[in-house]
Coordinates of C-alpha atoms in Angstrom, one line a residue:
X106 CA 1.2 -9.1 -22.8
X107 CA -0.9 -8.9 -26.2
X108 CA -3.4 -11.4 -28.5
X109 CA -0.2 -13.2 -29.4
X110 CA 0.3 -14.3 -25.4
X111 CA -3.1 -15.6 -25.4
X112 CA -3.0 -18.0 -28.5
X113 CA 0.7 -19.1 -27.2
X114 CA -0.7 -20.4 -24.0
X115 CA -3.5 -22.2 -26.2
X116 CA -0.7 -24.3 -27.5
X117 CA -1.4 -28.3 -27.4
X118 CA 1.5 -29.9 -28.8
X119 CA 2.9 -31.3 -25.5
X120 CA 5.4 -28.6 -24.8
X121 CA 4.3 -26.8 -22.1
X122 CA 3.8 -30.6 -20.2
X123 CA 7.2 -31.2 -21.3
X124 CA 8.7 -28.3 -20.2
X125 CA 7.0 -29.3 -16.6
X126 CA 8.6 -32.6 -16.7
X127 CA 11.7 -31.8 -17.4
X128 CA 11.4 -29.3 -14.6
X129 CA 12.1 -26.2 -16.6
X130 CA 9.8 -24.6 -18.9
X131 CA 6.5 -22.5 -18.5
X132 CA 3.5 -23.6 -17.2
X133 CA 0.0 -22.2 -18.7
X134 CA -3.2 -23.3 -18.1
X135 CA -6.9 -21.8 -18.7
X136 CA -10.8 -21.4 -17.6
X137 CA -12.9 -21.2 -19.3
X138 CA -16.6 -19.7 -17.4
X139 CA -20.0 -19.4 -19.0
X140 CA -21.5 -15.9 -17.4
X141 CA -24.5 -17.0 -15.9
X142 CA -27.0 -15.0 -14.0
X143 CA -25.4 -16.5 -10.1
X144 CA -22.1 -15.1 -11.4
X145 CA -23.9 -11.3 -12.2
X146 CA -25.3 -8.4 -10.1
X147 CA -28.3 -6.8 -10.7
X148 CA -27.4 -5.6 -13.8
X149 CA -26.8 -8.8 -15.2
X150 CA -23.0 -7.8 -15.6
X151 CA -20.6 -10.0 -13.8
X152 CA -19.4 -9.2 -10.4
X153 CA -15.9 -7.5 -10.7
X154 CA -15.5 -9.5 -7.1
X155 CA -16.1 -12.5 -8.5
X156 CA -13.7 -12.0 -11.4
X157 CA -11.2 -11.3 -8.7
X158 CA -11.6 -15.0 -7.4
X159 CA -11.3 -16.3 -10.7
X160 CA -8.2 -14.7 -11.7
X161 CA -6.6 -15.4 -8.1
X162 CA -7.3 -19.0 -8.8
X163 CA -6.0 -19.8 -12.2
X164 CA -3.2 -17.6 -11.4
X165 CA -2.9 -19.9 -8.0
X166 CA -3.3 -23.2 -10.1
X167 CA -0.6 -22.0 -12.8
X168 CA 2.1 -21.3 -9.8
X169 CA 1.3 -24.5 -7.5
X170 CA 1.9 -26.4 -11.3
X171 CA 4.9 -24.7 -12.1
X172 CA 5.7 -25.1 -8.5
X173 CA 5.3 -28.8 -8.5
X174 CA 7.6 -28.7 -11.5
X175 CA 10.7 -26.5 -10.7
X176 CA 10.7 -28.8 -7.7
X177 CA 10.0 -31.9 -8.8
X178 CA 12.9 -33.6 -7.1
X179 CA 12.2 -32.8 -3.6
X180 CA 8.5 -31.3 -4.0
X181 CA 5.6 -32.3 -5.7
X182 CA 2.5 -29.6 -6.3
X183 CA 3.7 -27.2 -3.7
X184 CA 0.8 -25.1 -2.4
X185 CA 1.2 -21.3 -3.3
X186 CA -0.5 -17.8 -1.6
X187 CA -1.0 -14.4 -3.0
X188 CA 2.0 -12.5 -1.9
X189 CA 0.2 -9.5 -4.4
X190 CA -1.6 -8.6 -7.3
X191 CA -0.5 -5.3 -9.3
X192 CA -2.6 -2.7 -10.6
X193 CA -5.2 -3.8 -13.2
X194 CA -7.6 -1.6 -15.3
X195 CA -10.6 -3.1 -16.7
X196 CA -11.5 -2.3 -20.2
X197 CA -14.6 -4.3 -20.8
X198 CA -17.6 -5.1 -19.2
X199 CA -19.0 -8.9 -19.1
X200 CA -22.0 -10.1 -19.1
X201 CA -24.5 -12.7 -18.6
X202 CA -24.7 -14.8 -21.4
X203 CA -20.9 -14.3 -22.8
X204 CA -18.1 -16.7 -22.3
X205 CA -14.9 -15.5 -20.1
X206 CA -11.4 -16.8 -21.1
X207 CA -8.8 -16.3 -18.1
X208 CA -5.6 -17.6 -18.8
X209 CA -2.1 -17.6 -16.8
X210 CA 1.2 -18.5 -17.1
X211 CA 4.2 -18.1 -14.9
X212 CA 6.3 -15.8 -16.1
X213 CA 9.6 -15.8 -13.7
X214 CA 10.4 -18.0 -11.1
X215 CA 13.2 -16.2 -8.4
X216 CA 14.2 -17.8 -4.9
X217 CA 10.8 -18.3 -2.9
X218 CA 8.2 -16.3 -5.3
X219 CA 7.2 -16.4 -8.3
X220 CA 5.3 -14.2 -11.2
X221 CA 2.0 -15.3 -13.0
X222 CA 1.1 -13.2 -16.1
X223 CA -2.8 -13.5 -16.3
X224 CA -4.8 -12.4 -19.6
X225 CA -8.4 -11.9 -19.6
X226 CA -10.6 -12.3 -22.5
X227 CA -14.5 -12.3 -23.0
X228 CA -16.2 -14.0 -26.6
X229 CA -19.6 -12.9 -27.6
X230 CA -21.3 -16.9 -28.0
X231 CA -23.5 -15.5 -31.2
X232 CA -21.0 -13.1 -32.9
X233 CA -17.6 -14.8 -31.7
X234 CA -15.8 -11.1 -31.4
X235 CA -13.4 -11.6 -28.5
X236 CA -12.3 -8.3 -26.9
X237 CA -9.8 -8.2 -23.8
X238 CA -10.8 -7.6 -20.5
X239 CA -7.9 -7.0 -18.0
X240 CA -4.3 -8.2 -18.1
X241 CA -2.8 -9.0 -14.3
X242 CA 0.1 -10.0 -12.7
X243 CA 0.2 -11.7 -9.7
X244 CA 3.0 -12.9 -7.2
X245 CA 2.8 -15.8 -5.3
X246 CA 5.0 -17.2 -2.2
X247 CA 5.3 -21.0 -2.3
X248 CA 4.5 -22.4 1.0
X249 CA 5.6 -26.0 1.5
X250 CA 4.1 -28.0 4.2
X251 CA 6.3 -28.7 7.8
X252 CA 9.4 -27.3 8.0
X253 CA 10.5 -27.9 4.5
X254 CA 12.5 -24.6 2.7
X255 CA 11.7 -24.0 -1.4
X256 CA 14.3 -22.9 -3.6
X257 CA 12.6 -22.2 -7.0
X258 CA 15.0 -22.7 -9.6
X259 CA 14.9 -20.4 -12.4
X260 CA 12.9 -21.5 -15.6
X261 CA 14.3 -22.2 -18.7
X262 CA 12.5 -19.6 -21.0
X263 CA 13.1 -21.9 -24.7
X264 CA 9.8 -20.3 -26.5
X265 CA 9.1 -17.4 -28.4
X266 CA 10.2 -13.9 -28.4
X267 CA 8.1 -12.4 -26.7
X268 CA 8.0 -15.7 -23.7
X269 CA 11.4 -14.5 -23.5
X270 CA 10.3 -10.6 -23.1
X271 CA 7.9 -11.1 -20.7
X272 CA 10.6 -13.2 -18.7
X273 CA 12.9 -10.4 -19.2
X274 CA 10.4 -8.2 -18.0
X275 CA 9.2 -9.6 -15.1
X276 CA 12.6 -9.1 -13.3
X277 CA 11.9 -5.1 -13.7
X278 CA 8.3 -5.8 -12.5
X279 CA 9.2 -7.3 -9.7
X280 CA 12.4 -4.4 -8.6
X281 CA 9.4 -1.9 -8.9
X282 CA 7.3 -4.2 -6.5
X283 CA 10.0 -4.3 -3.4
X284 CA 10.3 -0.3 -4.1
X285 CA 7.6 1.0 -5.0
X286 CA 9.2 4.8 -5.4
X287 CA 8.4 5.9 -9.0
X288 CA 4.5 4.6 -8.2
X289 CA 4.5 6.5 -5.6
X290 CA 6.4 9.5 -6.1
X291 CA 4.2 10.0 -8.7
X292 CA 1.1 9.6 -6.6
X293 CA 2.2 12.0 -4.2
X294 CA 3.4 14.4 -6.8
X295 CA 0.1 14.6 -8.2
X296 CA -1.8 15.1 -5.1
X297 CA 0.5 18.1 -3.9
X298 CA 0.0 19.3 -7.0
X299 CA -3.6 19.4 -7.0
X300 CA -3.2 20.7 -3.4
X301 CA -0.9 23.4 -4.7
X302 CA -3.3 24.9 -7.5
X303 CA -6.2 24.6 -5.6
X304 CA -7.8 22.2 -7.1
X305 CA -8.5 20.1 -4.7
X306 CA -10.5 22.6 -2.9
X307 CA -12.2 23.9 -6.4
X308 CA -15.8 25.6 -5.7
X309 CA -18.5 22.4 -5.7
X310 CA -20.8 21.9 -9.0
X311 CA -22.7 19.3 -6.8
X312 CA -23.6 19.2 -3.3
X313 CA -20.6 18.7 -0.6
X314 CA -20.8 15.1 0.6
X315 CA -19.1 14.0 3.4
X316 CA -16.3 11.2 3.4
X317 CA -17.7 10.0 6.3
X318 CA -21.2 9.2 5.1
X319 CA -19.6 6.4 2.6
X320 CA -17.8 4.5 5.3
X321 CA -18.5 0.8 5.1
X322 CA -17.6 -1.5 7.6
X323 CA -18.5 -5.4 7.5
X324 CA -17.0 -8.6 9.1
X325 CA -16.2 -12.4 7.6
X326 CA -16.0 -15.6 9.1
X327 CA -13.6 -17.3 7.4
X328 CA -14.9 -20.8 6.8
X329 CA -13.4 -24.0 5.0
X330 CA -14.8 -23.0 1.8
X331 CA -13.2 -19.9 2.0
X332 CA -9.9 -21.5 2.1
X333 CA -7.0 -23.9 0.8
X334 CA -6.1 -27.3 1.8
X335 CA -3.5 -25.6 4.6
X336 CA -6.3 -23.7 6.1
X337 CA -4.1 -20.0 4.9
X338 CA -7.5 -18.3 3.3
X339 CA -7.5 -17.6 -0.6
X340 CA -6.4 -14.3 -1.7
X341 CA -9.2 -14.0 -4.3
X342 CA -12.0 -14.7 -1.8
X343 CA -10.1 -11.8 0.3
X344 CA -10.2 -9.3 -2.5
X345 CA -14.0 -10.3 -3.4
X346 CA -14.8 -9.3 0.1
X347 CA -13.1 -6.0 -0.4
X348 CA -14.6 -5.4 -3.7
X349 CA -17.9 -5.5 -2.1
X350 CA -17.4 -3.2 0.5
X351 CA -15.8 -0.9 -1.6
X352 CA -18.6 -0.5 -3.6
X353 CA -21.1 0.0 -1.5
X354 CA -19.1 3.0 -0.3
X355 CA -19.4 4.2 -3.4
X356 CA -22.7 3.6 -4.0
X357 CA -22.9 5.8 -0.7
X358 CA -21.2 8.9 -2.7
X359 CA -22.9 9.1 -5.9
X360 CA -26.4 7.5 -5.1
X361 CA -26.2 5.2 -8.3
X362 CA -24.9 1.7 -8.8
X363 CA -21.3 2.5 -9.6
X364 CA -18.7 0.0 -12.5
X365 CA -15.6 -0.6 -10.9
X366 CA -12.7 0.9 -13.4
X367 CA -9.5 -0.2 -11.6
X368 CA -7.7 -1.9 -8.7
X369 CA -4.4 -0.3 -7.3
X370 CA -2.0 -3.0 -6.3
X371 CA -3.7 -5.9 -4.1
X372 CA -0.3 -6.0 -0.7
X373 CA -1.1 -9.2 1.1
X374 CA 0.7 -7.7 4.6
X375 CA -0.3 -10.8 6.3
X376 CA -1.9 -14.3 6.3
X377 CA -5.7 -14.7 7.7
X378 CA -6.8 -18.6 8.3
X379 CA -9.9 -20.3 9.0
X380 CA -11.9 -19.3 12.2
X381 CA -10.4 -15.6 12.0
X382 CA -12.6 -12.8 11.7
X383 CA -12.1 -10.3 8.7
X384 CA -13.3 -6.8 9.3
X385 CA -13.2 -5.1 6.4
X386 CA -13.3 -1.2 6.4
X387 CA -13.8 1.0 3.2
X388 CA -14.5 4.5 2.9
X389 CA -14.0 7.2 -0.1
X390 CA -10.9 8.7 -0.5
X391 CA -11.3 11.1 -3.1
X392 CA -13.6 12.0 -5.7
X393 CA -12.2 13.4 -9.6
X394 CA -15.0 14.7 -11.3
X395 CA -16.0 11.3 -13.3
X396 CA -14.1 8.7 -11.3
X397 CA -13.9 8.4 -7.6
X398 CA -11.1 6.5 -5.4
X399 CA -12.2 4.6 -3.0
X400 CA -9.9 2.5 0.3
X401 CA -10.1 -0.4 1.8
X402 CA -8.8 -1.9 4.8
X403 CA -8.9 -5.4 6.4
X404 CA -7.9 -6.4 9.5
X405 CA -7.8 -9.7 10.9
X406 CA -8.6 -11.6 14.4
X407 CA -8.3 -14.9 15.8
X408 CA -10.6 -15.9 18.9
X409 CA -8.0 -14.6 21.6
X410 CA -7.2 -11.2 19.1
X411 CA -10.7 -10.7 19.2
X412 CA -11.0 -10.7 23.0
X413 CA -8.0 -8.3 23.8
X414 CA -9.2 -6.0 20.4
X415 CA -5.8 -6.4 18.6
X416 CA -6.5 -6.7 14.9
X417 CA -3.7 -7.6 12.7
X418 CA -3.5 -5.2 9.0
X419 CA -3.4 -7.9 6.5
X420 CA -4.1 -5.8 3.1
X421 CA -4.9 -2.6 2.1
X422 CA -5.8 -1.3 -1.8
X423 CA -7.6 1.5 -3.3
X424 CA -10.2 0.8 -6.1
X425 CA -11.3 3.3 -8.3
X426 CA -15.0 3.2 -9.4
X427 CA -17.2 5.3 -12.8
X428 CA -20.4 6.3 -13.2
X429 CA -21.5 4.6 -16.6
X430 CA -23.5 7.2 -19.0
X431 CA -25.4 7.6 -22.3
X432 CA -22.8 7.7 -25.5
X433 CA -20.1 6.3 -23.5
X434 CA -19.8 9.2 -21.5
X435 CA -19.4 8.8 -17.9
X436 CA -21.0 11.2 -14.8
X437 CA -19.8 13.2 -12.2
X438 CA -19.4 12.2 -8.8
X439 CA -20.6 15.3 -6.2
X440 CA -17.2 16.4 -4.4
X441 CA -16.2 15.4 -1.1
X442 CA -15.1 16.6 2.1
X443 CA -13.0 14.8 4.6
X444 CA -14.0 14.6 8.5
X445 CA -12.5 11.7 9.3
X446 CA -8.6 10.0 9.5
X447 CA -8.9 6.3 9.1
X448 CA -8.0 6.4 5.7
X449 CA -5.4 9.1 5.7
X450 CA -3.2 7.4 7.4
X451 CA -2.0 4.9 4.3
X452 CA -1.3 8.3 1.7
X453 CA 1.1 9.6 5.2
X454 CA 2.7 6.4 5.5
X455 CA 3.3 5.5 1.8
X456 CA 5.1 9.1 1.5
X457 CA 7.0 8.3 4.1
X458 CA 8.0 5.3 2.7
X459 CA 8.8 6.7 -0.6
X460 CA 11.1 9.2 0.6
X461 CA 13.1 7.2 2.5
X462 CA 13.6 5.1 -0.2
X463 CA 15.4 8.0 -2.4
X464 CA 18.7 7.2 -3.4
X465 CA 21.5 9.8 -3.8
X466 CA 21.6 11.2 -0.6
X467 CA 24.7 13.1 -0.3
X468 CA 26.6 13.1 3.3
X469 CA 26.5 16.7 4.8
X470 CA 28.0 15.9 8.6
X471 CA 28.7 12.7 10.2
X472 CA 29.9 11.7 13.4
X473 CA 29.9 8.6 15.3
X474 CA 26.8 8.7 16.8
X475 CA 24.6 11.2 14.2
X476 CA 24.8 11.4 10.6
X477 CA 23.5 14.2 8.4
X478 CA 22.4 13.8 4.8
X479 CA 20.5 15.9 2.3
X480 CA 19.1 14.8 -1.0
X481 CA 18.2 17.8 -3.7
X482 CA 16.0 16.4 -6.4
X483 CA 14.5 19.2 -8.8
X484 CA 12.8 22.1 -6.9
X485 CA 12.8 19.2 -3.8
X486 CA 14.6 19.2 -0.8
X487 CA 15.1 16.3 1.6
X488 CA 16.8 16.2 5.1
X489 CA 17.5 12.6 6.9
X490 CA 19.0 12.0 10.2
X491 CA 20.4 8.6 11.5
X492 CA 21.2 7.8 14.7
X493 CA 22.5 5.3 16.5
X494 CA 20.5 4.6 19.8
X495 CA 21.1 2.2 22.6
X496 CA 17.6 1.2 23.2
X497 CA 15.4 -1.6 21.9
X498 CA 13.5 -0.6 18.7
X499 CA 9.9 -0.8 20.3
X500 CA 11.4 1.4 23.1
X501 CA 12.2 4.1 20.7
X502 CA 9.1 3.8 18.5
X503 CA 7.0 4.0 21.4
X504 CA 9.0 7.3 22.7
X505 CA 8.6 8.6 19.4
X506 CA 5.1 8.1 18.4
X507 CA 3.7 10.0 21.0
X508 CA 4.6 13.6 20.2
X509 CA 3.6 15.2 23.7
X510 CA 7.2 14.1 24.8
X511 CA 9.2 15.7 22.3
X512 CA 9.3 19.3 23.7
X513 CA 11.3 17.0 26.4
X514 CA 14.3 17.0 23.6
X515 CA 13.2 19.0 20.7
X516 CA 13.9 22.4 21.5
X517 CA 11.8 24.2 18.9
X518 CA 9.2 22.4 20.4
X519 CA 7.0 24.7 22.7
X520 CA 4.1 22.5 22.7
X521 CA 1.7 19.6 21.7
X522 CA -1.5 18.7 22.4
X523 CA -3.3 16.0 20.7
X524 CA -6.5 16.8 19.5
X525 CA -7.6 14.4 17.9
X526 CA -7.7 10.4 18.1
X527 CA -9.0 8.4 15.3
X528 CA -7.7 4.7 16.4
X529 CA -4.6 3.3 18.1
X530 CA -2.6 3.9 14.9
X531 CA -3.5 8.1 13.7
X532 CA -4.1 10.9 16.2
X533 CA -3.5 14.8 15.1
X534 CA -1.5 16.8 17.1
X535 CA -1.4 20.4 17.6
X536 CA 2.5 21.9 17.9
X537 CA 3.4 25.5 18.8
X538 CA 6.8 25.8 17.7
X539 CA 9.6 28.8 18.9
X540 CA 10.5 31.7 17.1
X541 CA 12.9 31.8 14.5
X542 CA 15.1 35.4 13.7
X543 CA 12.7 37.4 16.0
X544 CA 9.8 36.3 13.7
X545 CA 6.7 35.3 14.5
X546 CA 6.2 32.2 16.0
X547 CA 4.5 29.5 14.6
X548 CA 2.4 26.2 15.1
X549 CA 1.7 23.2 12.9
X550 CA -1.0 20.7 13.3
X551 CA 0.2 17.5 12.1
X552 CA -1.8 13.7 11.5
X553 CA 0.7 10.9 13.2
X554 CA 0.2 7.8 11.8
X555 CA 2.3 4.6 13.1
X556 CA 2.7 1.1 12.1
X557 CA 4.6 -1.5 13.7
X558 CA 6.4 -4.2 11.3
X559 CA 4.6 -6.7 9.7
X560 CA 7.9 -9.3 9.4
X561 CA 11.5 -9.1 10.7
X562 CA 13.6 -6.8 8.8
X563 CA 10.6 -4.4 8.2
X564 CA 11.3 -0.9 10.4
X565 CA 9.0 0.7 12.8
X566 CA 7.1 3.6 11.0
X567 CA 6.1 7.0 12.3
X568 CA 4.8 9.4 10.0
X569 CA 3.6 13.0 9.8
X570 CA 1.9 15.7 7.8
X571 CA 0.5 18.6 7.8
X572 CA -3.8 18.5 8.0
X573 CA -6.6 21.0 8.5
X574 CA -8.6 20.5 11.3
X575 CA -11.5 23.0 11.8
X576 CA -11.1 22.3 15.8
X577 CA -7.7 24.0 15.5
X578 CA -7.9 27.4 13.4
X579 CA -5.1 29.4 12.7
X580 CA -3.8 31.5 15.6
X581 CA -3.4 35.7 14.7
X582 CA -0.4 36.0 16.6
X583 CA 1.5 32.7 15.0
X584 CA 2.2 31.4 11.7
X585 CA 0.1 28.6 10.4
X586 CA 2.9 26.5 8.8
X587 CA 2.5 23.0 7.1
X588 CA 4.9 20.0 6.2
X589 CA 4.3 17.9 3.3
X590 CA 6.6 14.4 4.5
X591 CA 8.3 14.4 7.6
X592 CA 8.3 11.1 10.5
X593 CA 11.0 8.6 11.6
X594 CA 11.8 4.8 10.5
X595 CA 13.1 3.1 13.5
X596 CA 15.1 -0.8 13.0
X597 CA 16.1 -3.0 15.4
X598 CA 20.0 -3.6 15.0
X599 CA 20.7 -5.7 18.2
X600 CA 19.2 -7.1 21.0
X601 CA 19.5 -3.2 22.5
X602 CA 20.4 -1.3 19.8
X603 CA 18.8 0.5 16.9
X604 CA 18.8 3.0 14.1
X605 CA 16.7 5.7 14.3
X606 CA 16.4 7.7 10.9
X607 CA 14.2 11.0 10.6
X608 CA 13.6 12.2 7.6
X609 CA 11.8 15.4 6.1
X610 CA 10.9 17.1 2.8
X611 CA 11.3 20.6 3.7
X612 CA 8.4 23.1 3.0
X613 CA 9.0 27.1 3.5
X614 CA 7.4 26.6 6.8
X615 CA 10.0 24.1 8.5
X616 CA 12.9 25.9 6.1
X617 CA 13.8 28.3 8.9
X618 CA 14.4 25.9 11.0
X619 CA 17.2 24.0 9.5
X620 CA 18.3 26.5 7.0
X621 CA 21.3 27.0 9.1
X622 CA 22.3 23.9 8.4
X623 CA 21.5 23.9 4.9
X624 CA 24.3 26.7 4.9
X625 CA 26.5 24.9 7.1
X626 CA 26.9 27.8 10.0
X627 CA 24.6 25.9 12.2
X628 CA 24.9 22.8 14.2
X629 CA 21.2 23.1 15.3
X630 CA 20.2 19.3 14.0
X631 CA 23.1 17.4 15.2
X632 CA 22.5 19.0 18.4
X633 CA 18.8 18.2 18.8
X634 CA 19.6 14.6 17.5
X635 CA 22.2 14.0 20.2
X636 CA 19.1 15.5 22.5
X637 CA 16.9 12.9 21.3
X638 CA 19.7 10.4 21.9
X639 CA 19.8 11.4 25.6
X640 CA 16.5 10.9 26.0
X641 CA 16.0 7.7 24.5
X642 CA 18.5 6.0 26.6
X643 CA 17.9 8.2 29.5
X644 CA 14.1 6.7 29.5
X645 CA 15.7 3.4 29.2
X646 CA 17.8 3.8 32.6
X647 CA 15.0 5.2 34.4
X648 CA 13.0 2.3 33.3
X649 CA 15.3 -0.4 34.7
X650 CA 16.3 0.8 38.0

């Protein structure tokens, strides 16, 4: 999206209301916002929350237009709600006084969502220089009232080239949404990286600060104002909310009054509606010398959730904040060090997630019951196991999530103890593990984290990794080992019957434990997954009778 997109949408000649009649052609619209001091922190530089809500709405209005258009013969001005937003990076900073210029467009229509291409600009009134602030895209589900399904039909891109491009495109946008894996990958590559050359534990130029210090938490009532005509609460008022509280945890880190750099991709999880209570959680993740990553949570109650204390996880995002300095030059944040596991949890689960979502994996033993599969990707290798249980799904997840019960079926199990519980969804285990070869043995201390589906079709999640806990130092007579990605994804095939899949990257310290299978003179896996198999529907007869 460039200057050119921007003076396209500026058009007047009737086409783009044309192109709505007819039920086929983009829609763009624009605001246009004066920058006045109610809009502006303390600073007098307007509230990157507040931006947020801006861009959420035009990006709204644009999709509930093109909405009422595509669907003209059986819907008129469908109502739309943030499905996501993808990453956006902020290149100026606005302020009172200047004029803001948000405009959107959609760019792709496909079965039930749709994708709105939103360009930010901001005009100095004396000078008229226009410079760009952020470019977004956003995806919104169209929600028609009563029982009532949508069918978007596709639009008929007639413009310009580059109309035409950014239709193109926005099928590849949207592929990399649903998978997330290069995103990812890369984000995890980084880190272990880092981990690997010891940078992340470099010797401190500033004072140690603890993670813990800059956790935030804060609650919302959601009100009518807060939300659209269906009572579903905006997206944009959402991500204001998170904005805040993110900031102030950073704030908490550096002492100063941080600018807000960039937002990693906005995942709507969930819808919240008026009367639910929004706790919003933020702490810092990480800090890189001049930037510093900060997460946010929200989770959601109505009145009777509330009661009982069962949230539900409607978004998460990371936001990445600067110190502004003289010349352009921006200041260190102090490094950090992490006593807590709130936030760890989403980096264990999104690695999870990634790997299973490799493609390629090559078939190394199947049966009818277990199937084997390993996946070599560079200096990378992957192990999955899928098994077919006959159990419900929540059975199985709930079996499997607590890890005291494996040394029931896991035979290299010794022993686990927890050791640590942050919430109801991450607890760190301690594992003494047998001997391998007449070795040593050796013990791993692993962070669980488990999530339950958010919508039918989504698997049960049960991840692991490797942390360092200073409750649980290294043992002289064992072998502190570690595993970067390991954990199961559990779905529900039938009423009594699901897929159990395990899945991890293997790491020097869990090689000797599977390296017979690797070389094919070992049957050691498919002999503990027919173990685990046992057990599950063992549990599930004892249960009944």
């Amino acid at each position: 999206m460039d200057q050119n997109w921007s003076k396209r949408v500026l058009e007047t000649d009737g086409s783009h209301e044309k192109g709505r009649r007819n039920g086929s052609g983009p829609v763009a619209v624009q605001m246009c916002q004066s920058i006045l001091p109610c809009h502006a922190n303390h600073q007098g530089e307007l509230g990157a929350g507040q931006l947020l809500k801006w861009i959420d709405t035009i990006a709204c209005l644009a999709g509930e237009w093109d909405c009422g258009g595509v669907q003209a013969e059986r819907h008129a001005g469908i109502a739309c709600v943030t499905a996501s937003m993808d990453d956006i990076q902020f290149e100026e900073t606005v302020r009172v006084g200047q004029v803001i210029n948000i405009k959107a467009r959609v760019n792709r229509a496909f079965n039930t969502s749709m994708e709105v291409g939103i360009y930010v600009t901001v005009q100095e009134v004396v000078s008229g220089v226009t410079k760009r602030v952020c470019v977004a895209f956003s995806t919104f589900v169209a929600k028609p009232t009563g029982t009532q399904k949508v069918s978007l039909r596709p639009l008929d891109v007639q413009g310009s080239v580059e109309e035409m491009l950014e239709h193109s495109l926005a099928s590849e946008r949207r592929r990399l949404r649903l998978y997330n894996e290069e995103a990812f990958k890369n984000l995890m590559k980084d880190y272990y990286n880092l981990q690997d050359k010891g940078l992340c534990s470099r010797k401190p130029k500033a004072p140690v600060v603890s993670t813990e210090l800059t956790g935030v938490e804060s609650i919302e009532l959601v009100l009518p104002p807060h939300a659209n005509h269906h009572g579903n609460t905006f997206g944009g008022q959402i991500m204001a909310w998170m904005e805040n509280v993110a900031t102030v945890a950073a704030s908490r880190l550096c002492g100063y009054y941080p600018s807000l750099g960039a937002v990693d991709m906005f995942r709507f999880r969930g819808p919240s509606s008026v009367g639910d209570r929004l706790v919003f959680k933020a702490m810092v993740n990480n800090a890189f010398q001049t930037s510093v990553e900060v997460g946010v949570r929200v989770e959601a109650y109505n009145c009777e959730e509330w009661n009982e204390g069962t949230p539900r996880h409607i978004n998460s995002a990371s936001m990445i904040y600067y110190i502004p300095g003289r010349d352009g030059e921006r200041q260190t944040f102090p490094d950090v060090t992490y006593t807590t596991l709130v936030y760890l949890g989403y980096n264990n689960v999104a690695a999870l997630t990634v790997l299973a979502g490799k493609r390629g994996w090559e078939a190394s033993n199947i049966n009818d019951k277990v199937g084997v599969y390993v996946h070599e990707e560079a200096d990378m290798l992957c192990l999955k196991v899928e098994m077919e249980v006959k159990t419900t799904a929540f059975h199985a997840f709930s079996l499997l999530s607590d890890l005291r019960l494996r040394p029931q079926w896991d035979i290299n199990y010794l022993s686990c103890e927890e050791v640590e519980k942050a919430d109801e969804e991450e607890t760190i285990y301690h594992i003494k593990c047998a001997t391998v070869n007449g070795g040593k043995s050796r013990d791993f201390v692993f962070l669980l984290s488990k999530r339950q589906p958010c919508k039918n079709g989504d698997p049960y999640v049960i991840a692991l990794r490797s942390v360092t806990v200073a409750t649980v130092p290294p043992e002289e007579n064992s072998i502190r080992s570690e595993a970067i990605c390991a954990g199961f994804l559990v779905h529900e095939m039938g009423y009594s019957t699901c897929k159990v899949s395990y899945y991890n990257q293997v790491t020097s310290g869990v090689l000797p434990y599977v390296e017979g299978n690797i070389a094919g003179w070992s049957k050691s896996m498919e002999e503990t997954a027919m173990s685990c198999i046992s057990f599950l529907e063992r549990d599930v007869l004892t249960t009944v009778f």
